[in-house]
Short mmCIF file of C-alpha atoms in Angstrom, two decimals:
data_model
loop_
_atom_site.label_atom_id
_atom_site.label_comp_id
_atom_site.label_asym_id
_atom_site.label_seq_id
_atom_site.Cartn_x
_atom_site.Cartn_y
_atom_site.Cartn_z
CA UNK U 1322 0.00 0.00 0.00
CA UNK U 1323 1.33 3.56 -0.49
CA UNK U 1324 -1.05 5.19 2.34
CA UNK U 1325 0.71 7.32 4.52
CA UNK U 1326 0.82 6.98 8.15
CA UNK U 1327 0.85 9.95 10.39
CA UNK U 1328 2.16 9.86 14.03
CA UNK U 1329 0.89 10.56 16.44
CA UNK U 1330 -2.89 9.30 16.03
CA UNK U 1331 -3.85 12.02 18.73
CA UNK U 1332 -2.02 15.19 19.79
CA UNK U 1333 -2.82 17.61 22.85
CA UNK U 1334 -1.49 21.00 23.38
CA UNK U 1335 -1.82 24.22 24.63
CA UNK U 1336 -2.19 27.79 23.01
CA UNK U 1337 0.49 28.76 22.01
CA UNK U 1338 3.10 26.24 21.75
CA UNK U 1339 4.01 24.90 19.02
CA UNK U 1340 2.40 21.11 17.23
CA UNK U 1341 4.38 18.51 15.20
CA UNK U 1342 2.79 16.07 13.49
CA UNK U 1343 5.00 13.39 11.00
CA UNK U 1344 4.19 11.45 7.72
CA UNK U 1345 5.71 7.84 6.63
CA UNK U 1346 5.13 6.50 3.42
CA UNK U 1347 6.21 3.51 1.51
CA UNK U 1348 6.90 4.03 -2.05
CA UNK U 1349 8.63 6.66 -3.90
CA UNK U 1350 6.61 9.89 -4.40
CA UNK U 1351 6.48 13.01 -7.22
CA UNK U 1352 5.04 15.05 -4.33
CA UNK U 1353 3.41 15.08 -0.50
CA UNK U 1354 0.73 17.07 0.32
CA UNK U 1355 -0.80 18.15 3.74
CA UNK U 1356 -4.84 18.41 4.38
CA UNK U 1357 -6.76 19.55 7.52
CA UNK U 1358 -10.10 18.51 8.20
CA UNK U 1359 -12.33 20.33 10.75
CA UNK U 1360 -14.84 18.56 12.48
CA UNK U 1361 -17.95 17.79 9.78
CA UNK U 1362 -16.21 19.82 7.17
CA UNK U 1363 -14.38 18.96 4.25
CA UNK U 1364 -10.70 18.90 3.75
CA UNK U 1365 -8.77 21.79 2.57
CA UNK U 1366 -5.90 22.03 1.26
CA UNK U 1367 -2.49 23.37 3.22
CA UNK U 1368 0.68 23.06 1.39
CA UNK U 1369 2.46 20.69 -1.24
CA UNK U 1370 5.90 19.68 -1.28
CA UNK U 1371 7.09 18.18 -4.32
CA UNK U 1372 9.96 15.50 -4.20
CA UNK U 1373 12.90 17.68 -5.05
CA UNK U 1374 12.02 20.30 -1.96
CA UNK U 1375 13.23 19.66 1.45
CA UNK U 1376 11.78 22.21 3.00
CA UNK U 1377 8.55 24.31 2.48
CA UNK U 1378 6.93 27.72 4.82
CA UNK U 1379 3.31 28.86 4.69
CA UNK U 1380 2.81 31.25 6.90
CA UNK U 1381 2.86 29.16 10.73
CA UNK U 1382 3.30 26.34 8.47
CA UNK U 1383 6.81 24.40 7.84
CA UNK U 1384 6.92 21.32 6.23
CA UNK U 1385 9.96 19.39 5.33
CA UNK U 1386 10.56 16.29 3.57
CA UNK U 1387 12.96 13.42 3.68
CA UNK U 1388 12.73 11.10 0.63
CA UNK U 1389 15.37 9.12 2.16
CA UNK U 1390 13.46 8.62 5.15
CA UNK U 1391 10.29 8.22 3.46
CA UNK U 1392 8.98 10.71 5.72
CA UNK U 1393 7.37 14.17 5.97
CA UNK U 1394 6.46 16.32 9.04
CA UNK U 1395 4.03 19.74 9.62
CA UNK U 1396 5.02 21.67 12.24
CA UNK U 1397 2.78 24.20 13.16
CA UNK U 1398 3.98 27.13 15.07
CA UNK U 1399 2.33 29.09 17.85
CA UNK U 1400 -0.54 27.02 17.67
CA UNK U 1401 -4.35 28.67 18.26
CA UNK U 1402 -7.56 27.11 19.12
CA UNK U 1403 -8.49 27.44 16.09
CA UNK U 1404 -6.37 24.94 14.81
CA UNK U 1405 -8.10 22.41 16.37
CA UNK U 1406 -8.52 19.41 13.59
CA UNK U 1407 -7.24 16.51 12.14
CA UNK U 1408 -4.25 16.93 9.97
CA UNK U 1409 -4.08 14.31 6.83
CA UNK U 1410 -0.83 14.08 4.57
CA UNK U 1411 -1.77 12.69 1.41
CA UNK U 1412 0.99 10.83 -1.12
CA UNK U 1413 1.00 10.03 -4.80
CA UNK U 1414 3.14 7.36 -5.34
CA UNK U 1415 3.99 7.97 -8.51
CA UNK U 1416 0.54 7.23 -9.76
CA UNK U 1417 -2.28 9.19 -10.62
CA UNK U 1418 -4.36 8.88 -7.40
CA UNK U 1419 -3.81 10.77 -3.82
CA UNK U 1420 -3.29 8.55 -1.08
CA UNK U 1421 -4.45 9.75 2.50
CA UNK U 1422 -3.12 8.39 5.81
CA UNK U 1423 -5.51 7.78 8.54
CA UNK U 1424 -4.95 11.74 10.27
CA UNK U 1425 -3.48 13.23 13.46
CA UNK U 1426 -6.10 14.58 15.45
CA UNK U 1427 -4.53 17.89 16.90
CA UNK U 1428 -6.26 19.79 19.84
CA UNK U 1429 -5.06 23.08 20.57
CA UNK U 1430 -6.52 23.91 24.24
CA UNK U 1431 -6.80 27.73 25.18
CA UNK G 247 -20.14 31.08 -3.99
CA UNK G 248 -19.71 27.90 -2.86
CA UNK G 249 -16.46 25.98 -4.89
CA UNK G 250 -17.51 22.16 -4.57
CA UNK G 251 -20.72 22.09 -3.37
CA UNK G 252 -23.02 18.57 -2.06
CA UNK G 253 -26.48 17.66 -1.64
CA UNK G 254 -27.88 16.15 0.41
CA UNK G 255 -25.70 17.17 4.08
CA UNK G 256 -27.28 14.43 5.43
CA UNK G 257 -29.13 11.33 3.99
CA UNK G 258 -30.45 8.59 6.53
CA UNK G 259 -32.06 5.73 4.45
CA UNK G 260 -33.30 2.06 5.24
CA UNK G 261 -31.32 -0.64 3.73
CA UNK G 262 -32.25 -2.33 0.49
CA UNK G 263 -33.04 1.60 -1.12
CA UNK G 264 -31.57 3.49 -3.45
CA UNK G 265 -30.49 7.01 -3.45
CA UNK G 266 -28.03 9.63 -5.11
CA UNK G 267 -25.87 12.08 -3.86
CA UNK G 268 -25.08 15.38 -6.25
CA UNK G 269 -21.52 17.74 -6.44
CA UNK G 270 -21.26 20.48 -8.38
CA UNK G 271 -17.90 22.70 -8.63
CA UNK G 272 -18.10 25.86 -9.64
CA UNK G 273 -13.80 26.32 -10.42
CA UNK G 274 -14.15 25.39 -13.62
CA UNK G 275 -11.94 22.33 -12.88
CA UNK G 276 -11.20 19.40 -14.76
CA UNK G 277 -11.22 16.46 -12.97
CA UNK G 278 -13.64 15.52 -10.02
CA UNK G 279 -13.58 13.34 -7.54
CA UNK G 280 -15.52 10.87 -4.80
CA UNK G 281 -14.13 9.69 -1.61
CA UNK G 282 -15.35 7.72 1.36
CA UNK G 283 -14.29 8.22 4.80
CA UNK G 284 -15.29 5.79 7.39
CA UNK G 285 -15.61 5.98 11.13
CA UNK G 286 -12.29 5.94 11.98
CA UNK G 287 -11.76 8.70 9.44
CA UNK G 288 -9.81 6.98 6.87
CA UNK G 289 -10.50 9.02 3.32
CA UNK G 290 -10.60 6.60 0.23
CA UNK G 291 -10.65 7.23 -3.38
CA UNK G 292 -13.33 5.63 -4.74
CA UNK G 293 -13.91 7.11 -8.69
CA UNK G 294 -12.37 10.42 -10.26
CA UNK G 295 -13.62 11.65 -14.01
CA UNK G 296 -11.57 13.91 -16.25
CA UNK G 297 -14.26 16.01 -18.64
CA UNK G 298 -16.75 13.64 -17.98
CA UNK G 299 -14.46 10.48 -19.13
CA UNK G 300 -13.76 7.79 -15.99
CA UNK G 301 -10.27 8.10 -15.35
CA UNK G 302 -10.09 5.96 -11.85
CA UNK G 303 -12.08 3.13 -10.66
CA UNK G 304 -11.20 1.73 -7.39
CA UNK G 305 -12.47 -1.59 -6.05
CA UNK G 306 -16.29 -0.38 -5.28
CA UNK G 307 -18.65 -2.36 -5.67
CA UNK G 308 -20.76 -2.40 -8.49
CA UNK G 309 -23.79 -1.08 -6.65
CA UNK G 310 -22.13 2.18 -6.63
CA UNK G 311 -21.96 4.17 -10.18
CA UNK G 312 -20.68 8.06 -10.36
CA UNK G 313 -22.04 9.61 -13.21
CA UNK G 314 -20.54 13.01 -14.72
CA UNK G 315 -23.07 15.03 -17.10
CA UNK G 316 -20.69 17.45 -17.44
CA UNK G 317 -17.51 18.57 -16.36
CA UNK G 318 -19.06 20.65 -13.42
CA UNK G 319 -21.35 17.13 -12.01
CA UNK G 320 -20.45 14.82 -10.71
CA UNK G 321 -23.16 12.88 -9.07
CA UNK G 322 -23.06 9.01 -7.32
CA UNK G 323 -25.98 6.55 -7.26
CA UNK G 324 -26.06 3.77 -4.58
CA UNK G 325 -28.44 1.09 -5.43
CA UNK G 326 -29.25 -1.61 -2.94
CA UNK G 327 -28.03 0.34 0.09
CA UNK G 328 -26.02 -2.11 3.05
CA UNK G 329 -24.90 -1.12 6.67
CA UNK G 330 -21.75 -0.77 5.55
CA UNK G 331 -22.04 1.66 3.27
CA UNK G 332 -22.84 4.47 6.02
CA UNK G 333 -20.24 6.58 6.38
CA UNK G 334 -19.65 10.15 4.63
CA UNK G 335 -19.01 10.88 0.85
CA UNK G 336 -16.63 13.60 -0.48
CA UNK G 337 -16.81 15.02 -3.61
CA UNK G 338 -13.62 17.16 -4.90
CA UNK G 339 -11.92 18.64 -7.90
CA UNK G 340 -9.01 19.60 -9.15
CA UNK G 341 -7.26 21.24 -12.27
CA UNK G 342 -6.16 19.63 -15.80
CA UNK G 343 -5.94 15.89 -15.31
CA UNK G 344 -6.03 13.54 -12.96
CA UNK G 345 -2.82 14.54 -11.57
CA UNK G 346 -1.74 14.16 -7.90
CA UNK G 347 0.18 16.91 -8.51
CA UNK G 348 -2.73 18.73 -8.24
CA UNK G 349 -4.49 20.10 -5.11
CA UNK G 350 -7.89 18.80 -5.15
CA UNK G 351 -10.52 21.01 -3.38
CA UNK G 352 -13.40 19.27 -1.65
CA UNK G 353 -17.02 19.36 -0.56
CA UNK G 354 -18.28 19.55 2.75
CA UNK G 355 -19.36 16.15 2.71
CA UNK G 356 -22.79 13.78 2.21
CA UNK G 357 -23.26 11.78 6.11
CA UNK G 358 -24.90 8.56 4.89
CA UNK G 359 -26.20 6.69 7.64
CA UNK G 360 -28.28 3.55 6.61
CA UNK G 361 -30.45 1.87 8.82
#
């Protein structure tokens, strides 16, 4: 399978420190991308790192990527409570489909 | 001015029936999508068009069939509705092909809960 798993399943924090959440995959990849779902809502879209990147910034966002490692983490600075949600990376594989792991579940308490 | 839009938000249906769930993107996109994410929120592909044409078919069963009017629709019938099927639908869409390259914008979601 190429899903991706993210670690840690469930993550607690307070306001205002900061939240890192990590990505493993199995096959080689064109590009990773990061989701976040709020509760009942849809996913949208955060940031894309293609394969060739090691490093990516999006305002509190920072992603960086490790092909080597097969792994990919968000880091999410000076987290709010509005960040509360699950956090999905999504891989390619080298096909033409996305493949999402099963989510970190971030809480951000104020 | 809703981008990928879903009817219905909720659907709760006895088993054995039929029903249909509509998406609609207004982004002039390409290629749509339809996901499945179960209880434990795992999201799976299920079908994605590409101006109307099937482009992926995962393993769904047979009792589910997407159909695409146009490039805007894309709408999924369920005939013969099981327990298992509950769980909530995404539609999404993206630019030019089916490309994973490309960031796919999605719905707010159809809960189906059958009975």
């Amino acid at each position: 399978s190429q899903q991706g798993e993210e670690d840690p399943q469930a993550l607690s924090i307070q306001e205002g420190e900061n939240a890192t959440m990590n990505c493993s995959y199995k096959t080689s990849i064109n590009n990773l991308q990061w989701y976040r779902q709020n509760s009942g809502r849809g996913l949208v879209h955060l940031i894309l790192i293609r394969s060739n990147e090691r490093e990516k910034h999006s305002g509190r966002l920072r992603v960086t990527l490790d092909t080597s490692k097969k792994s990919s983490s968000l880091l999410i600075t000076a987290s709010r409570a509005a960040d509360t949600a699950s956090y999905f990376c999504a891989t390619d594989g080298g096909s033409e489909k996305l493949v999402f792991g099963k989510g970190t579940k971030l809480t951000v308490n104020p | 001015d809703t981008a990928v839009s879903q009817t219905p938000k909720y659907l709760v249906t006895q088993m054995g029936n039929d029903k249909s769930i509509k998406c609609e993107q207004n982004l002039g996109h390409d290629t749509m999508y339809w996901y499945k994410q179960d209880s434990k929120k795992f999201l799976k592909i299920m079908f994605s068009y590409n101006n109307k044409e099937l482009i992926i078919n995962e393993t769904v069963p047979n009792r589910f069939s997407p159909k695409s009017p146009d490039k805007a629709h894309l709408n999924l019938h369920i005939n013969s509705l099981e327990l298992g099927d509950s769980a909530v639908y995404f539609c999404a869409s993206s630019w030019g092909g089916a490309s994973s390259t490309d960031t796919q914008y999605f719905g707010p979601g159809t809960r189906l809960t059958v009975l």
